Amino acid sequence: MKKNFFDLSGRTAVITGCSAGHGIEMAKALANQGANIVPIARRQNKIEEVADTLESEYSVKALPLRCDIADSGQVDKTVAKIMKEFGKIDILINNAGVGDIMPAEDMTDEQFGTELNIDLFGTFRMCREAAKRSMIPNRYGRIINVASIYGLVGTKIAGSSSYHTAKGGVVNLTRSLAAEWGKYGITVNAICPGFFNNPETQTTLDSPDFKAYSNLVIPEERYGNPQEIDSAAIFLAAEESSYITGAAIPVDGGFTCL
């Protein structure tokens, strides 16, 4: 008998940082598989546009919710709204994040702390509330934390110690929560993207120096396209991936294999 693998029909997927880039692409990918989507970001107009697109193009339900994941109170209220509307959170993709580029010797405590508060603590806040209110009681969940290749390695090309620290924390937070929550039927995995073409990074990626650097360090000798992260997200979100947890999967054209 044929099986429709990676069917997410009836699942509720919450995606933070869903106003641009990878967040929107992953939302479309999961909606294409049938999941209802809760796009979360700080820009209400952007997530409303995303929700309209998801509902019109994929015939799923979408609930746009403005939330600053750096604020525990906002996270609590947002998760409560999701539970009221859908009654559950099956899939959580923690994609929201920032990234300062600055020499470590010039970085202030405030700049370092801001990065940690959003990328690492924000990810933890969302994981905690989704698990406590839905995934643990329902004994089912798929958590996908978007880390980075720079959560696995360092770099000489640009100073970004706060970003590396936060994303490294996300990778080990992923392992820790996977170990702690596995008994509840919750898997926790991380995706570690490399260099991707998108509006936020295009100026840097198009510079001659960075192109020369990338050709040396990326075996495929190219940048990723936004849609190339979708398959990893669908795979880790699926019921069929129930025996994969605590993994950090690079999507980087081979950058971390050198």
PDB file of C-alpha atoms in Angstrom:
ATOM      1  CA  MET A   1       0.000   0.000   0.000  1.00  0.00           C
ATOM      2  CA  LYS A   2       1.295   3.422  -0.920  1.00  0.00           C
ATOM      3  CA  LYS A   3       2.089   5.827   1.938  1.00  0.00           C
ATOM      4  CA  ASN A   4       2.136   9.583   1.623  1.00  0.00           C
ATOM      5  CA  PHE A   5       5.347  10.317   3.491  1.00  0.00           C
ATOM      6  CA  PHE A   6       5.793  13.629   5.303  1.00  0.00           C
ATOM      7  CA  ASP A   7       2.075  14.457   5.227  1.00  0.00           C
ATOM      8  CA  LEU A   8       1.467  17.216   7.790  1.00  0.00           C
ATOM      9  CA  SER A   9      -2.272  17.575   7.297  1.00  0.00           C
ATOM     10  CA  GLY A  10      -4.006  18.639  10.493  1.00  0.00           C
ATOM     11  CA  ARG A  11      -0.763  19.572  12.231  1.00  0.00           C
ATOM     12  CA  THR A  12      -0.264  23.006  13.782  1.00  0.00           C
ATOM     13  CA  ALA A  13       3.135  24.546  13.063  1.00  0.00           C
ATOM     14  CA  VAL A  14       4.448  27.649  14.823  1.00  0.00           C
ATOM     15  CA  ILE A  15       7.283  29.494  13.072  1.00  0.00           C
ATOM     16  CA  THR A  16       9.116  32.445  14.618  1.00  0.00           C
ATOM     17  CA  GLY A  17      10.963  35.001  12.525  1.00  0.00           C
ATOM     18  CA  CYS A  18       8.320  34.412   9.885  1.00  0.00           C
ATOM     19  CA  SER A  19       8.332  37.856   8.271  1.00  0.00           C
ATOM     20  CA  ALA A  20      11.212  37.258   5.837  1.00  0.00           C
ATOM     21  CA  GLY A  21      13.780  34.822   4.460  1.00  0.00           C
ATOM     22  CA  HIS A  22      13.932  31.276   5.780  1.00  0.00           C
ATOM     23  CA  GLY A  23      10.884  31.779   7.969  1.00  0.00           C
ATOM     24  CA  ILE A  24       8.579  32.472   5.027  1.00  0.00           C
ATOM     25  CA  GLU A  25      10.092  29.691   2.916  1.00  0.00           C
ATOM     26  CA  MET A  26       9.663  27.102   5.666  1.00  0.00           C
ATOM     27  CA  ALA A  27       6.111  28.282   6.324  1.00  0.00           C
ATOM     28  CA  LYS A  28       5.254  27.727   2.660  1.00  0.00           C
ATOM     29  CA  ALA A  29       6.962  24.337   2.672  1.00  0.00           C
ATOM     30  CA  LEU A  30       5.016  23.081   5.692  1.00  0.00           C
ATOM     31  CA  ALA A  31       1.757  24.560   4.388  1.00  0.00           C
ATOM     32  CA  ASN A  32       2.372  22.714   1.126  1.00  0.00           C
ATOM     33  CA  GLN A  33       2.395  19.508   3.192  1.00  0.00           C
ATOM     34  CA  GLY A  34      -0.936  20.445   4.773  1.00  0.00           C
ATOM     35  CA  ALA A  35       0.056  22.034   8.086  1.00  0.00           C
ATOM     36  CA  ASN A  36      -1.796  24.995   9.553  1.00  0.00           C
ATOM     37  CA  ILE A  37       0.688  27.776  10.245  1.00  0.00           C
ATOM     38  CA  VAL A  38       1.143  30.352  12.995  1.00  0.00           C
ATOM     39  CA  PRO A  39       3.609  32.928  11.603  1.00  0.00           C
ATOM     40  CA  ILE A  40       5.242  34.898  14.415  1.00  0.00           C
ATOM     41  CA  ALA A  41       7.371  38.038  14.163  1.00  0.00           C
ATOM     42  CA  ARG A  42       7.500  41.616  15.422  1.00  0.00           C
ATOM     43  CA  ARG A  43       6.211  43.201  12.197  1.00  0.00           C
ATOM     44  CA  GLN A  44       2.450  42.665  12.174  1.00  0.00           C
ATOM     45  CA  ASN A  45       1.941  43.854   8.598  1.00  0.00           C
ATOM     46  CA  LYS A  46       4.514  41.372   7.302  1.00  0.00           C
ATOM     47  CA  ILE A  47       3.111  38.322   9.051  1.00  0.00           C
ATOM     48  CA  GLU A  48      -0.403  39.271   7.939  1.00  0.00           C
ATOM     49  CA  GLU A  49       0.873  39.236   4.357  1.00  0.00           C
ATOM     50  CA  VAL A  50       2.440  35.834   4.966  1.00  0.00           C
ATOM     51  CA  ALA A  51      -0.796  34.490   6.458  1.00  0.00           C
ATOM     52  CA  ASP A  52      -2.851  35.751   3.507  1.00  0.00           C
ATOM     53  CA  THR A  53      -0.468  34.058   1.073  1.00  0.00           C
ATOM     54  CA  LEU A  54      -0.546  30.754   2.955  1.00  0.00           C
ATOM     55  CA  GLU A  55      -4.333  30.651   3.110  1.00  0.00           C
ATOM     56  CA  SER A  56      -4.860  31.632  -0.526  1.00  0.00           C
ATOM     57  CA  GLU A  57      -2.137  29.482  -2.084  1.00  0.00           C
ATOM     58  CA  TYR A  58      -2.218  26.388   0.143  1.00  0.00           C
ATOM     59  CA  SER A  59      -5.770  26.368   1.563  1.00  0.00           C
ATOM     60  CA  VAL A  60      -4.556  26.005   5.150  1.00  0.00           C
ATOM     61  CA  LYS A  61      -5.446  28.040   8.208  1.00  0.00           C
ATOM     62  CA  ALA A  62      -2.941  30.718   9.211  1.00  0.00           C
ATOM     63  CA  LEU A  63      -2.956  32.803  12.393  1.00  0.00           C
ATOM     64  CA  PRO A  64      -0.453  35.707  12.352  1.00  0.00           C
ATOM     65  CA  LEU A  65       0.649  36.723  15.849  1.00  0.00           C
ATOM     66  CA  ARG A  66       2.953  39.580  16.722  1.00  0.00           C
ATOM     67  CA  CYS A  67       5.456  38.573  19.387  1.00  0.00           C
ATOM     68  CA  ASP A  68       8.886  39.670  20.570  1.00  0.00           C
ATOM     69  CA  ILE A  69      10.519  36.466  21.762  1.00  0.00           C
ATOM     70  CA  ALA A  70      12.914  38.520  23.903  1.00  0.00           C
ATOM     71  CA  ASP A  71       9.946  39.198  26.205  1.00  0.00           C
ATOM     72  CA  SER A  72       8.774  36.247  28.319  1.00  0.00           C
ATOM     73  CA  GLY A  73       5.392  37.856  28.917  1.00  0.00           C
ATOM     74  CA  GLN A  74       4.731  38.181  25.197  1.00  0.00           C
ATOM     75  CA  VAL A  75       5.780  34.588  24.595  1.00  0.00           C
ATOM     76  CA  ASP A  76       3.394  33.364  27.319  1.00  0.00           C
ATOM     77  CA  LYS A  77       0.452  35.321  25.886  1.00  0.00           C
ATOM     78  CA  THR A  78       1.228  34.236  22.321  1.00  0.00           C
ATOM     79  CA  VAL A  79       1.331  30.538  23.188  1.00  0.00           C
ATOM     80  CA  ALA A  80      -1.924  30.938  25.120  1.00  0.00           C
ATOM     81  CA  LYS A  81      -3.564  32.442  22.010  1.00  0.00           C
ATOM     82  CA  ILE A  82      -2.329  29.546  19.873  1.00  0.00           C
ATOM     83  CA  MET A  83      -3.703  27.007  22.326  1.00  0.00           C
ATOM     84  CA  LYS A  84      -7.058  28.794  22.398  1.00  0.00           C
ATOM     85  CA  GLU A  85      -7.286  28.807  18.597  1.00  0.00           C
ATOM     86  CA  PHE A  86      -5.835  25.386  17.713  1.00  0.00           C
ATOM     87  CA  GLY A  87      -5.733  23.466  20.983  1.00  0.00           C
ATOM     88  CA  LYS A  88      -2.213  22.200  20.322  1.00  0.00           C
ATOM     89  CA  ILE A  89       1.239  22.912  18.948  1.00  0.00           C
ATOM     90  CA  ASP A  90       2.599  19.973  16.977  1.00  0.00           C
ATOM     91  CA  ILE A  91       5.590  21.649  15.340  1.00  0.00           C
ATOM     92  CA  LEU A  92       7.717  24.549  16.548  1.00  0.00           C
ATOM     93  CA  ILE A  93      10.372  26.112  14.324  1.00  0.00           C
ATOM     94  CA  ASN A  94      12.537  28.618  16.174  1.00  0.00           C
ATOM     95  CA  ASN A  95      13.846  30.752  13.337  1.00  0.00           C
ATOM     96  CA  ALA A  96      13.909  34.268  14.848  1.00  0.00           C
ATOM     97  CA  GLY A  97      17.339  35.747  15.370  1.00  0.00           C
ATOM     98  CA  VAL A  98      19.742  38.638  14.879  1.00  0.00           C
ATOM     99  CA  GLY A  99      23.434  38.852  14.079  1.00  0.00           C
ATOM    100  CA  ASP A 100      25.945  41.560  14.994  1.00  0.00           C
ATOM    101  CA  ILE A 101      29.255  41.752  13.156  1.00  0.00           C
ATOM    102  CA  MET A 102      31.897  43.414  15.272  1.00  0.00           C
ATOM    103  CA  PRO A 103      35.385  42.643  16.620  1.00  0.00           C
ATOM    104  CA  ALA A 104      35.103  40.950  19.993  1.00  0.00           C
ATOM    105  CA  GLU A 105      37.359  43.540  21.625  1.00  0.00           C
ATOM    106  CA  ASP A 106      34.922  46.327  20.673  1.00  0.00           C
ATOM    107  CA  MET A 107      31.664  44.580  21.570  1.00  0.00           C
ATOM    108  CA  THR A 108      29.774  45.910  24.576  1.00  0.00           C
ATOM    109  CA  ASP A 109      28.062  43.860  27.248  1.00  0.00           C
ATOM    110  CA  GLU A 110      24.729  45.163  25.974  1.00  0.00           C
ATOM    111  CA  GLN A 111      25.380  44.046  22.398  1.00  0.00           C
ATOM    112  CA  PHE A 112      26.521  40.618  23.526  1.00  0.00           C
ATOM    113  CA  GLY A 113      23.542  40.260  25.849  1.00  0.00           C
ATOM    114  CA  THR A 114      21.015  41.330  23.228  1.00  0.00           C
ATOM    115  CA  GLU A 115      22.187  38.589  20.896  1.00  0.00           C
ATOM    116  CA  LEU A 116      21.900  35.957  23.604  1.00  0.00           C
ATOM    117  CA  ASN A 117      18.504  37.218  24.738  1.00  0.00           C
ATOM    118  CA  ILE A 118      16.985  36.852  21.284  1.00  0.00           C
ATOM    119  CA  ASP A 119      18.798  33.945  19.631  1.00  0.00           C
ATOM    120  CA  LEU A 120      19.342  31.693  22.646  1.00  0.00           C
ATOM    121  CA  PHE A 121      16.980  32.748  25.436  1.00  0.00           C
ATOM    122  CA  GLY A 122      14.188  33.481  22.942  1.00  0.00           C
ATOM    123  CA  THR A 123      14.531  29.998  21.514  1.00  0.00           C
ATOM    124  CA  PHE A 124      14.398  28.536  25.029  1.00  0.00           C
ATOM    125  CA  ARG A 125      11.308  30.582  25.938  1.00  0.00           C
ATOM    126  CA  MET A 126       9.397  29.285  22.923  1.00  0.00           C
ATOM    127  CA  CYS A 127      10.513  25.693  23.532  1.00  0.00           C
ATOM    128  CA  ARG A 128       9.567  25.847  27.204  1.00  0.00           C
ATOM    129  CA  GLU A 129       6.062  27.206  26.669  1.00  0.00           C
ATOM    130  CA  ALA A 130       5.223  24.972  23.699  1.00  0.00           C
ATOM    131  CA  ALA A 131       6.418  21.890  25.559  1.00  0.00           C
ATOM    132  CA  LYS A 132       4.757  22.748  28.861  1.00  0.00           C
ATOM    133  CA  ARG A 133       1.368  23.727  27.452  1.00  0.00           C
ATOM    134  CA  SER A 134       1.016  21.300  24.549  1.00  0.00           C
ATOM    135  CA  MET A 135       3.761  18.853  23.645  1.00  0.00           C
ATOM    136  CA  ILE A 136       4.342  17.224  27.047  1.00  0.00           C
ATOM    137  CA  PRO A 137       0.626  16.796  27.863  1.00  0.00           C
ATOM    138  CA  ASN A 138      -0.056  15.485  24.334  1.00  0.00           C
ATOM    139  CA  ARG A 139       3.118  13.376  24.320  1.00  0.00           C
ATOM    140  CA  TYR A 140       3.954  14.555  20.825  1.00  0.00           C
ATOM    141  CA  GLY A 141       6.056  17.325  19.360  1.00  0.00           C
ATOM    142  CA  ARG A 142       8.567  18.311  16.728  1.00  0.00           C
ATOM    143  CA  ILE A 143      10.899  21.160  17.666  1.00  0.00           C
ATOM    144  CA  ILE A 144      13.299  22.506  15.044  1.00  0.00           C
ATOM    145  CA  ASN A 145      15.802  25.131  16.140  1.00  0.00           C
ATOM    146  CA  VAL A 146      17.458  27.134  13.390  1.00  0.00           C
ATOM    147  CA  ALA A 147      21.073  27.512  14.515  1.00  0.00           C
ATOM    148  CA  SER A 148      23.936  28.157  12.076  1.00  0.00           C
ATOM    149  CA  ILE A 149      27.168  26.725  10.782  1.00  0.00           C
ATOM    150  CA  TYR A 150      28.629  29.287  13.171  1.00  0.00           C
ATOM    151  CA  GLY A 151      27.102  27.349  16.022  1.00  0.00           C
ATOM    152  CA  LEU A 152      29.493  24.556  15.025  1.00  0.00           C
ATOM    153  CA  VAL A 153      32.671  26.401  14.000  1.00  0.00           C
ATOM    154  CA  GLY A 154      34.389  29.773  14.275  1.00  0.00           C
ATOM    155  CA  THR A 155      35.471  32.094  11.475  1.00  0.00           C
ATOM    156  CA  LYS A 156      38.238  34.551  10.645  1.00  0.00           C
ATOM    157  CA  ILE A 157      36.338  36.476   7.996  1.00  0.00           C
ATOM    158  CA  ALA A 158      34.176  38.634  10.279  1.00  0.00           C
ATOM    159  CA  GLY A 159      34.040  39.141  14.024  1.00  0.00           C
ATOM    160  CA  SER A 160      30.732  37.891  15.413  1.00  0.00           C
ATOM    161  CA  SER A 161      31.502  36.302  18.767  1.00  0.00           C
ATOM    162  CA  SER A 162      28.057  37.000  20.200  1.00  0.00           C
ATOM    163  CA  TYR A 163      26.359  35.285  17.253  1.00  0.00           C
ATOM    164  CA  HIS A 164      28.680  32.285  17.456  1.00  0.00           C
ATOM    165  CA  THR A 165      28.083  31.993  21.187  1.00  0.00           C
ATOM    166  CA  ALA A 166      24.305  32.227  20.868  1.00  0.00           C
ATOM    167  CA  LYS A 167      24.083  29.720  18.019  1.00  0.00           C
ATOM    168  CA  GLY A 168      26.490  27.345  19.738  1.00  0.00           C
ATOM    169  CA  GLY A 169      24.176  27.571  22.722  1.00  0.00           C
ATOM    170  CA  VAL A 170      21.202  26.758  20.502  1.00  0.00           C
ATOM    171  CA  VAL A 171      22.955  23.615  19.250  1.00  0.00           C
ATOM    172  CA  ASN A 172      23.627  22.333  22.763  1.00  0.00           C
ATOM    173  CA  LEU A 173      20.220  23.461  24.017  1.00  0.00           C
ATOM    174  CA  THR A 174      18.842  21.276  21.242  1.00  0.00           C
ATOM    175  CA  ARG A 175      20.777  18.276  22.535  1.00  0.00           C
ATOM    176  CA  SER A 176      19.782  18.955  26.129  1.00  0.00           C
ATOM    177  CA  LEU A 177      16.044  19.288  25.409  1.00  0.00           C
ATOM    178  CA  ALA A 178      16.142  16.223  23.162  1.00  0.00           C
ATOM    179  CA  ALA A 179      17.587  14.219  26.042  1.00  0.00           C
ATOM    180  CA  GLU A 180      15.109  15.606  28.557  1.00  0.00           C
ATOM    181  CA  TRP A 181      11.913  15.435  26.509  1.00  0.00           C
ATOM    182  CA  GLY A 182      12.426  12.292  24.446  1.00  0.00           C
ATOM    183  CA  LYS A 183      10.305  10.295  26.891  1.00  0.00           C
ATOM    184  CA  TYR A 184       7.333  12.488  25.987  1.00  0.00           C
ATOM    185  CA  GLY A 185       7.464  11.726  22.269  1.00  0.00           C
ATOM    186  CA  ILE A 186       9.081  15.093  21.514  1.00  0.00           C
ATOM    187  CA  THR A 187      11.981  15.314  19.091  1.00  0.00           C
ATOM    188  CA  VAL A 188      14.282  18.337  19.194  1.00  0.00           C
ATOM    189  CA  ASN A 189      16.673  18.950  16.308  1.00  0.00           C
ATOM    190  CA  ALA A 190      18.633  21.832  14.840  1.00  0.00           C
ATOM    191  CA  ILE A 191      19.201  23.005  11.296  1.00  0.00           C
ATOM    192  CA  CYS A 192      22.522  24.791  10.761  1.00  0.00           C
ATOM    193  CA  PRO A 193      22.319  26.879   7.577  1.00  0.00           C
ATOM    194  CA  GLY A 194      25.382  28.069   5.726  1.00  0.00           C
ATOM    195  CA  PHE A 195      25.505  31.019   3.355  1.00  0.00           C
ATOM    196  CA  PHE A 196      22.177  31.638   1.629  1.00  0.00           C
ATOM    197  CA  ASN A 197      21.095  34.154  -0.971  1.00  0.00           C
ATOM    198  CA  ASN A 198      18.611  36.503   0.665  1.00  0.00           C
ATOM    199  CA  PRO A 199      18.038  40.279   0.831  1.00  0.00           C
ATOM    200  CA  GLU A 200      19.561  40.602   4.297  1.00  0.00           C
ATOM    201  CA  THR A 201      22.940  39.145   3.300  1.00  0.00           C
ATOM    202  CA  GLN A 202      23.154  39.763  -0.443  1.00  0.00           C
ATOM    203  CA  THR A 203      25.446  42.790  -0.284  1.00  0.00           C
ATOM    204  CA  THR A 204      28.025  40.826   1.704  1.00  0.00           C
ATOM    205  CA  LEU A 205      27.694  37.681  -0.403  1.00  0.00           C
ATOM    206  CA  ASP A 206      28.096  39.613  -3.654  1.00  0.00           C
ATOM    207  CA  SER A 207      31.348  41.301  -2.606  1.00  0.00           C
ATOM    208  CA  PRO A 208      34.422  40.028  -4.525  1.00  0.00           C
ATOM    209  CA  ASP A 209      36.323  39.157  -1.344  1.00  0.00           C
ATOM    210  CA  PHE A 210      33.486  37.073   0.061  1.00  0.00           C
ATOM    211  CA  LYS A 211      32.917  35.293  -3.238  1.00  0.00           C
ATOM    212  CA  ALA A 212      36.585  34.332  -3.343  1.00  0.00           C
ATOM    213  CA  TYR A 213      36.420  33.146   0.273  1.00  0.00           C
ATOM    214  CA  SER A 214      33.260  31.096  -0.312  1.00  0.00           C
ATOM    215  CA  ASN A 215      34.725  29.329  -3.337  1.00  0.00           C
ATOM    216  CA  LEU A 216      37.553  28.137  -1.106  1.00  0.00           C
ATOM    217  CA  VAL A 217      35.459  26.975   1.854  1.00  0.00           C
ATOM    218  CA  ILE A 218      32.269  25.633   0.231  1.00  0.00           C
ATOM    219  CA  PRO A 219      32.783  22.370  -1.697  1.00  0.00           C
ATOM    220  CA  GLU A 220      29.763  23.079  -3.925  1.00  0.00           C
ATOM    221  CA  GLU A 221      31.277  26.515  -4.693  1.00  0.00           C
ATOM    222  CA  ARG A 222      27.968  28.364  -4.497  1.00  0.00           C
ATOM    223  CA  TYR A 223      25.555  29.877  -2.017  1.00  0.00           C
ATOM    224  CA  GLY A 224      22.321  28.195  -1.034  1.00  0.00           C
ATOM    225  CA  ASN A 225      18.977  29.235  -2.436  1.00  0.00           C
ATOM    226  CA  PRO A 226      16.213  29.974   0.093  1.00  0.00           C
ATOM    227  CA  GLN A 227      14.145  26.914  -0.842  1.00  0.00           C
ATOM    228  CA  GLU A 228      17.024  24.528  -0.201  1.00  0.00           C
ATOM    229  CA  ILE A 229      16.393  24.571   3.540  1.00  0.00           C
ATOM    230  CA  ASP A 230      12.781  23.447   3.061  1.00  0.00           C
ATOM    231  CA  SER A 231      13.457  19.724   2.698  1.00  0.00           C
ATOM    232  CA  ALA A 232      15.304  19.612   6.021  1.00  0.00           C
ATOM    233  CA  ALA A 233      12.432  21.397   7.762  1.00  0.00           C
ATOM    234  CA  ILE A 234       9.796  19.088   6.269  1.00  0.00           C
ATOM    235  CA  PHE A 235      11.851  16.011   7.116  1.00  0.00           C
ATOM    236  CA  LEU A 236      12.381  16.953  10.759  1.00  0.00           C
ATOM    237  CA  ALA A 237       8.758  18.093  11.174  1.00  0.00           C
ATOM    238  CA  ALA A 238       7.334  14.802   9.948  1.00  0.00           C
ATOM    239  CA  GLU A 239       5.914  12.016  12.061  1.00  0.00           C
ATOM    240  CA  GLU A 240       8.161   9.566  10.184  1.00  0.00           C
ATOM    241  CA  SER A 241      11.302  11.194  11.655  1.00  0.00           C
ATOM    242  CA  SER A 242      10.406  10.098  15.172  1.00  0.00           C
ATOM    243  CA  TYR A 243      13.744   8.348  15.832  1.00  0.00           C
ATOM    244  CA  ILE A 244      15.890  11.371  14.973  1.00  0.00           C
ATOM    245  CA  THR A 245      16.483  13.703  17.889  1.00  0.00           C
ATOM    246  CA  GLY A 246      19.324  15.799  19.243  1.00  0.00           C
ATOM    247  CA  ALA A 247      20.829  16.180  15.772  1.00  0.00           C
ATOM    248  CA  ALA A 248      22.386  19.333  14.332  1.00  0.00           C
ATOM    249  CA  ILE A 249      22.093  19.093  10.546  1.00  0.00           C
ATOM    250  CA  PRO A 250      24.261  21.428   8.452  1.00  0.00           C
ATOM    251  CA  VAL A 251      22.629  22.726   5.268  1.00  0.00           C
ATOM    252  CA  ASP A 252      25.740  24.382   3.951  1.00  0.00           C
ATOM    253  CA  GLY A 253      26.980  22.985   0.630  1.00  0.00           C
ATOM    254  CA  GLY A 254      29.644  21.066   2.544  1.00  0.00           C
ATOM    255  CA  PHE A 255      31.175  24.017   4.437  1.00  0.00           C
ATOM    256  CA  THR A 256      31.470  22.110   7.721  1.00  0.00           C
ATOM    257  CA  CYS A 257      32.941  18.958   6.150  1.00  0.00           C
ATOM    258  CA  LEU A 258      36.290  20.672   5.493  1.00  0.00           C
TER     259      LEU A 258
END
